[in-house]
PDB file of C-alpha atoms in Angstrom:
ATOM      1  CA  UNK A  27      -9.691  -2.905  11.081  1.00 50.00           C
ATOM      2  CA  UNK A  28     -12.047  -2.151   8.458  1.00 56.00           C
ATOM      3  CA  UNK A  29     -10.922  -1.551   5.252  1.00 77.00           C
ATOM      4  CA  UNK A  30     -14.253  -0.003   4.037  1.00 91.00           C
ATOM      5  CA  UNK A  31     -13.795   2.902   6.156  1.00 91.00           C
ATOM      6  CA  UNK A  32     -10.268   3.243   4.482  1.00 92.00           C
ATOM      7  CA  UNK A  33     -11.862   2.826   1.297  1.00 94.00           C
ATOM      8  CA  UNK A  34     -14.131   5.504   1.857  1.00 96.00           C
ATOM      9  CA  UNK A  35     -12.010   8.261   2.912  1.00 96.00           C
ATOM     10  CA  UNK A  36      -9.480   7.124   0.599  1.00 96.00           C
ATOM     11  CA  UNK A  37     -12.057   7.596  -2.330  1.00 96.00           C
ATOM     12  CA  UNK A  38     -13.380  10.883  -1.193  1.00 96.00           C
ATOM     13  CA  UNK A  39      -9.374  12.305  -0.914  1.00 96.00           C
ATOM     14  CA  UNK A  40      -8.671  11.064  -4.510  1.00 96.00           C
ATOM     15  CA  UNK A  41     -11.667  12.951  -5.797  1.00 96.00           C
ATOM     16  CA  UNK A  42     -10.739  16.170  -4.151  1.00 95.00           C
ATOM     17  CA  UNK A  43      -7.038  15.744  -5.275  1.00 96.00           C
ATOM     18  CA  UNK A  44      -8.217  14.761  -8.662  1.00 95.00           C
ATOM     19  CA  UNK A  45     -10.275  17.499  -9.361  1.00 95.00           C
ATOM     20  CA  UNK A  46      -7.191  19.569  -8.510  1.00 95.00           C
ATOM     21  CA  UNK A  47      -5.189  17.945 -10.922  1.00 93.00           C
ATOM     22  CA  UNK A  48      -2.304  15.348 -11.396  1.00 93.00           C
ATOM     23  CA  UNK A  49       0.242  17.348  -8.887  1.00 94.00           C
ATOM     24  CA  UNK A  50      -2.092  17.383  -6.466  1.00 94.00           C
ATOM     25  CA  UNK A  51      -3.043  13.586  -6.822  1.00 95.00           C
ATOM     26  CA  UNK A  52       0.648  12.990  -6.254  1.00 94.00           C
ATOM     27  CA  UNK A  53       0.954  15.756  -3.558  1.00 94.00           C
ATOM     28  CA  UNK A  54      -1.550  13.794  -1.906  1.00 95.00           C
ATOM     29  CA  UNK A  55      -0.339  10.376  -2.001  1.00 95.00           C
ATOM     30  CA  UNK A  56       3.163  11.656  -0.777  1.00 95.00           C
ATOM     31  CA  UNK A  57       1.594  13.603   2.529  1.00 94.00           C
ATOM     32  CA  UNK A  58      -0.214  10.904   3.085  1.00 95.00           C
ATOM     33  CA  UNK A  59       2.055   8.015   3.676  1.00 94.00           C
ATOM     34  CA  UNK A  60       4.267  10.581   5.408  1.00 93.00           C
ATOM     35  CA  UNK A  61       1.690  10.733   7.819  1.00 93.00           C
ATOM     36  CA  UNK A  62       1.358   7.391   8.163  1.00 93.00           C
ATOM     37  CA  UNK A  63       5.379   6.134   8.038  1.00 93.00           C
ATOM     38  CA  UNK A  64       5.282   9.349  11.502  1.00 92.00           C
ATOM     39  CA  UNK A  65       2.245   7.338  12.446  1.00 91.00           C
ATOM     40  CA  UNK A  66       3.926   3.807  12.101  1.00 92.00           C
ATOM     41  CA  UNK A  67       7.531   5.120  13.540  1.00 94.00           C
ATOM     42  CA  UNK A  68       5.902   6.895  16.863  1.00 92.00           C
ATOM     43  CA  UNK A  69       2.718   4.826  17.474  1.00 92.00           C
ATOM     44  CA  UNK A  70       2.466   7.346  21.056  1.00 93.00           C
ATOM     45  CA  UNK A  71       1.661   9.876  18.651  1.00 91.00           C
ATOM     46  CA  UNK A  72      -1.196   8.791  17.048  1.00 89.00           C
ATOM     47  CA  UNK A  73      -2.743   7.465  20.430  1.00 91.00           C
ATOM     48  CA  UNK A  74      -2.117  10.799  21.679  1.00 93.00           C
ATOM     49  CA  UNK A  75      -4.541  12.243  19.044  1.00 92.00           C
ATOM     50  CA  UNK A  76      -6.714   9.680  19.488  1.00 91.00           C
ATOM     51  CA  UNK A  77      -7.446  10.316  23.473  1.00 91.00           C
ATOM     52  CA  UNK A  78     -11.081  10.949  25.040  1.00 90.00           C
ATOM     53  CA  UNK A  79      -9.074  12.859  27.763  1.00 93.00           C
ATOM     54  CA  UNK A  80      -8.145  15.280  25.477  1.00 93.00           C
ATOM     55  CA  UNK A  81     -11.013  17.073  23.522  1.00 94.00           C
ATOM     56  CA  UNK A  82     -10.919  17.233  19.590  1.00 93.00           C
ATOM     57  CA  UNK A  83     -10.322  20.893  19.167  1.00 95.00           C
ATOM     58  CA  UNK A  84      -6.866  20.063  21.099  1.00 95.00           C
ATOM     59  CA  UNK A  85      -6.047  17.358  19.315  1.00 95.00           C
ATOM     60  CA  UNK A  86      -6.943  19.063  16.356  1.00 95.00           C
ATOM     61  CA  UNK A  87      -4.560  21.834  17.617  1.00 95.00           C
ATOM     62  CA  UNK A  88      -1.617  19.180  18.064  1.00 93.00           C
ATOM     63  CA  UNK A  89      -2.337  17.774  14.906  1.00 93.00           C
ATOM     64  CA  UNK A  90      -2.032  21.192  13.172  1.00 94.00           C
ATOM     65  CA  UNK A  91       0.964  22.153  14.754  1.00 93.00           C
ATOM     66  CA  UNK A  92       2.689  19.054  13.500  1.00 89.00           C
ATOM     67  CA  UNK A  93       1.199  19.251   9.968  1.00 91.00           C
ATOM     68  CA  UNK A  94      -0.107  22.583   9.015  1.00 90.00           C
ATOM     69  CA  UNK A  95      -3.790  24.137   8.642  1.00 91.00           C
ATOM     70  CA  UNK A  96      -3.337  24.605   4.624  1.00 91.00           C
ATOM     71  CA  UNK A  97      -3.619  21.180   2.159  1.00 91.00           C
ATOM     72  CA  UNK A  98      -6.054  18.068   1.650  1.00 94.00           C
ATOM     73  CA  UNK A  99      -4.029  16.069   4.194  1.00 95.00           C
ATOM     74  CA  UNK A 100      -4.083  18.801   7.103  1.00 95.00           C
ATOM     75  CA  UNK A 101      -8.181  18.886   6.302  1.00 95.00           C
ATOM     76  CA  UNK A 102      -8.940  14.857   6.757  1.00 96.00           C
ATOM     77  CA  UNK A 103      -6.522  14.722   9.570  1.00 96.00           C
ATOM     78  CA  UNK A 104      -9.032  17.300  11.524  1.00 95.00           C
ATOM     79  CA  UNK A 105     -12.110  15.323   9.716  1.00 95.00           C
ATOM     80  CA  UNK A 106     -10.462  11.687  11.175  1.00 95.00           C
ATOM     81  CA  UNK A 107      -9.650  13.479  14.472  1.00 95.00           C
ATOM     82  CA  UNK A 108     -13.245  15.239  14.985  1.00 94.00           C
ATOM     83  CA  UNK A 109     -14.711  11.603  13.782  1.00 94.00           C
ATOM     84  CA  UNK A 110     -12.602   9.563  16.248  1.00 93.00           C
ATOM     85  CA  UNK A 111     -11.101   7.989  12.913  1.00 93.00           C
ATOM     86  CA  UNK A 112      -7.642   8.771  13.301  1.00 93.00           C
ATOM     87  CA  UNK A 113      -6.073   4.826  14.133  1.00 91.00           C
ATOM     88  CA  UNK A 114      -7.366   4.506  10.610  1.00 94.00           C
ATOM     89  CA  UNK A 115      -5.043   6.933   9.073  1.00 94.00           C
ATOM     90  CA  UNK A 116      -2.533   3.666   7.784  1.00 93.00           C
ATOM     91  CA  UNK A 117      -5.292   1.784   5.817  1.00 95.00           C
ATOM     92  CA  UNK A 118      -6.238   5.296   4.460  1.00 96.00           C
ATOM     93  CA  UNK A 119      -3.009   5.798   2.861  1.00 95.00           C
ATOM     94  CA  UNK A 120      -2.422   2.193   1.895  1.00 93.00           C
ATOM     95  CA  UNK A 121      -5.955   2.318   0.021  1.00 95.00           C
ATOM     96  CA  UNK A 122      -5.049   5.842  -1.492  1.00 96.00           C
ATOM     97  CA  UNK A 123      -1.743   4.235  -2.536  1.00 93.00           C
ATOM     98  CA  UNK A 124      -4.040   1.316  -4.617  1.00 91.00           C
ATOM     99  CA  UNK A 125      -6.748   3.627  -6.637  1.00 94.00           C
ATOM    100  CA  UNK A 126      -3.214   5.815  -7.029  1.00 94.00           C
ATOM    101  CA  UNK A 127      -1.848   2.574  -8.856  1.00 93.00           C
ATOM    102  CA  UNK A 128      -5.355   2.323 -10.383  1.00 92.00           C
ATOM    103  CA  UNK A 129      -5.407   5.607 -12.138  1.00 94.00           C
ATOM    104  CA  UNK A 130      -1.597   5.006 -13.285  1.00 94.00           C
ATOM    105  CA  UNK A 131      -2.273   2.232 -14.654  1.00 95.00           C
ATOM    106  CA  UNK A 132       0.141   0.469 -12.841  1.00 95.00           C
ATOM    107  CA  UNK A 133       0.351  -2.680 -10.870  1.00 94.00           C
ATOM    108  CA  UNK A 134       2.961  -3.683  -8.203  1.00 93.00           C
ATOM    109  CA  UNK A 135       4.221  -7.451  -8.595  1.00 95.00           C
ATOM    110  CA  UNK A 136       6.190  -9.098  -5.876  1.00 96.00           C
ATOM    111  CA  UNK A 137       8.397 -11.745  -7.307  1.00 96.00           C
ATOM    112  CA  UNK A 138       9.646 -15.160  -5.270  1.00 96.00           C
ATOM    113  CA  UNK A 139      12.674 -16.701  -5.746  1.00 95.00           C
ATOM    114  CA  UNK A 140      15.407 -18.916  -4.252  1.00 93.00           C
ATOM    115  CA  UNK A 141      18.387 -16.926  -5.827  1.00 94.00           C
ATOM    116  CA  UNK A 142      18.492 -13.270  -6.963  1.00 94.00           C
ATOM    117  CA  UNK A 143      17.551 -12.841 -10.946  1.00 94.00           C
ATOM    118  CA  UNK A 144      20.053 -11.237 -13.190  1.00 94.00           C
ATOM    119  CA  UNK A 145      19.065  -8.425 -14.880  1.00 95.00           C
ATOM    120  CA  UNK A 146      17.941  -9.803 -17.537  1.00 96.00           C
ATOM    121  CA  UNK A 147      16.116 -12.246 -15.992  1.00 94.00           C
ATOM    122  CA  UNK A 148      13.987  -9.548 -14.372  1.00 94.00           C
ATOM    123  CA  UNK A 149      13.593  -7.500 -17.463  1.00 95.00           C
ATOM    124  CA  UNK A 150      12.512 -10.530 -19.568  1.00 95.00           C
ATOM    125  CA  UNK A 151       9.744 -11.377 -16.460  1.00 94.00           C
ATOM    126  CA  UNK A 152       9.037  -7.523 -16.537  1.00 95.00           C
ATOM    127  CA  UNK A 153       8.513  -7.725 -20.092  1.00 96.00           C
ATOM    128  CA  UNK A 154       5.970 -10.642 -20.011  1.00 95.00           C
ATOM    129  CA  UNK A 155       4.091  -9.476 -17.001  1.00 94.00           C
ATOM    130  CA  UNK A 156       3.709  -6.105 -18.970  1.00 95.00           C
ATOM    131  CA  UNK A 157       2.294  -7.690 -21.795  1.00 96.00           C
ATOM    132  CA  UNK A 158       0.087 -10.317 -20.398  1.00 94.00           C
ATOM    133  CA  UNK A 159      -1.536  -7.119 -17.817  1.00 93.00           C
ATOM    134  CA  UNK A 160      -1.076  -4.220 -20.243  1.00 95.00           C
ATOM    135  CA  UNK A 161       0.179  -2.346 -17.023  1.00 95.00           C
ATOM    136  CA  UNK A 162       3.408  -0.734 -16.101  1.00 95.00           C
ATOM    137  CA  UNK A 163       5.200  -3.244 -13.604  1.00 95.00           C
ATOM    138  CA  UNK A 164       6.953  -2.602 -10.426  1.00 94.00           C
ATOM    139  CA  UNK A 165       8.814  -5.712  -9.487  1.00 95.00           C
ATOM    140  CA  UNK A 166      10.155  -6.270  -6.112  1.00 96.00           C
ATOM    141  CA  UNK A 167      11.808  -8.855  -5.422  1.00 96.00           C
ATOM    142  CA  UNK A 168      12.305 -11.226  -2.874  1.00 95.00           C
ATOM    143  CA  UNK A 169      14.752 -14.188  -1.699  1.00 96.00           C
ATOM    144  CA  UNK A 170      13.305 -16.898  -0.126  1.00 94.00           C
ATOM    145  CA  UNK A 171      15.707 -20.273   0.029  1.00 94.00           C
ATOM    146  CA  UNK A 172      12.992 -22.613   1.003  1.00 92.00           C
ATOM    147  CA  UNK A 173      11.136 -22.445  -2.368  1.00 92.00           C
ATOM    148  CA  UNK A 174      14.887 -24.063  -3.858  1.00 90.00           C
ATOM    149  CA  UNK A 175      14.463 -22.671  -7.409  1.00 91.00           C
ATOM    150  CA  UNK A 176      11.692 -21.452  -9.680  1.00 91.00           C
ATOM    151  CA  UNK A 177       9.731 -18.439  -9.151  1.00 93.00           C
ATOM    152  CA  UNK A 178       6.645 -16.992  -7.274  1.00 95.00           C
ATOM    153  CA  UNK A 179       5.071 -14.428  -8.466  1.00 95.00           C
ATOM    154  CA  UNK A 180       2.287 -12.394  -6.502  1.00 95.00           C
ATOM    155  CA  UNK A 181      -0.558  -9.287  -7.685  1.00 92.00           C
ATOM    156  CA  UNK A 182      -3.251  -8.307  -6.413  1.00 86.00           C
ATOM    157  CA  UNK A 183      -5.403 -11.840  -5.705  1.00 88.00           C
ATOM    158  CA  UNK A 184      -3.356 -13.601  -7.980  1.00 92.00           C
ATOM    159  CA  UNK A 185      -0.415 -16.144  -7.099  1.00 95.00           C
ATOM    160  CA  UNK A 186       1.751 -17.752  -9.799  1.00 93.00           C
ATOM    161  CA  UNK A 187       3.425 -20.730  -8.222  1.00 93.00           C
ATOM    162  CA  UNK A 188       6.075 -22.402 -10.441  1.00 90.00           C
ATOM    163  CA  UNK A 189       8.572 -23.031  -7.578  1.00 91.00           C
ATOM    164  CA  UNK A 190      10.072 -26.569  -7.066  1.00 90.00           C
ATOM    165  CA  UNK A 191       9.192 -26.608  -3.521  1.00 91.00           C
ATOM    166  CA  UNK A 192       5.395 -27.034  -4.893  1.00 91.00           C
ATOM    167  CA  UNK A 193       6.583 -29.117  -7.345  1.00 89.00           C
ATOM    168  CA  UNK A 194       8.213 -31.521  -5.051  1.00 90.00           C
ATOM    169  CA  UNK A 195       5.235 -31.131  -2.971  1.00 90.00           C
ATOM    170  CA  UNK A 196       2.464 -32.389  -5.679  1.00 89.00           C
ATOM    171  CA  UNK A 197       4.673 -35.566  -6.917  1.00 90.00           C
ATOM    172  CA  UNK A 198       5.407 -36.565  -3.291  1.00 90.00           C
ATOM    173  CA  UNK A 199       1.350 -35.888  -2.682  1.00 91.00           C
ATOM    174  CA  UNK A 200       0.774 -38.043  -6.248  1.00 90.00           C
ATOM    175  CA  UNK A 201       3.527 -40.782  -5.361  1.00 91.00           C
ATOM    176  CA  UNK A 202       1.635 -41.275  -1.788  1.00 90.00           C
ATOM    177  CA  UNK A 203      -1.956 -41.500  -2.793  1.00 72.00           C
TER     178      UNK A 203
END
């Protein structure tokens, strides 16, 4: 799909919100991925508000039922449904969810590794990453046995690979040419 459309309606919802202030910026972002998690766990649903059978003023009507007449979220589902925009609800949410991190000055950080980090581990990694992005961190974390040890760490465009899978890799690559 495209993820300009997503970025535009996304935009346009976190200008309403924010003129509305910080609970409704979060207000927003919560109804939102609700939506989308319904969206994501019944799939029928959304291609039920999505038929040409059906005419937008009923979907709109099945739509309301389900979520309400009252809010921001209620008001672009009727704008995505009258537009025929409604399969676009996920990358909506998932781009609110990034100019949300934006304005929090957050940044979400997957980290690689071949066995779980202690505690300290993490917080020393948290630590560094904070300093080096001037960001809050959110770490998850994930096991993956194939790297065999180091780390991998992953935001945004950027991919730190200090695993010894790679490492192996470039001195068999140097050793054969």
């Amino acid at each position: 799909m495209n993820t300009e459309i997503g970025s535009v309606y996304a935009n346009a919802l976190f200008a309403l919100a924010e003129e509305q202030g910080d609970a409704a910026l979060r207000a927003a972002r919560e109804d939102l991925r609700q939506c989308a998690v319904l969206f994501s766990l019944y799939p029928a649903y959304g291609r039920l508000l999505s038929l040409p059978t059906l005419s937008a003023e009923e979907r709109i009507r099945l739509a309301e039922k389900a979520f309400g007449t009252e809010g921001l979220i209620p008001r672009l589902l009727r704008m995505l449904i009258a537009r025929n925009r409604i399969t676009y609800l996920n990358e909506i949410a998932d781009a609110f969810d990034a100019k949300m991190l934006e304005y929090e000055n957050t940044v979400d950080v997957t980290v690689t590794t071949a066995v779980a980090m202690t505690p300290a581990q993490l917080e020393r990694l948290t630590q560094k990453l904070r300093n080096k992005l001037q960001k809050t961190v959110r770490i998850k974390e994930h096991i993956d046995r194939s790297i065999l040890g180091g780390v991998i760490v992953r935001y945004g465009d950027t991919r730190m690979d200090n695993s010894l899978k790679l490492r192996l890799e470039a001195l068999r690559t140097q050793l054969q040419g």
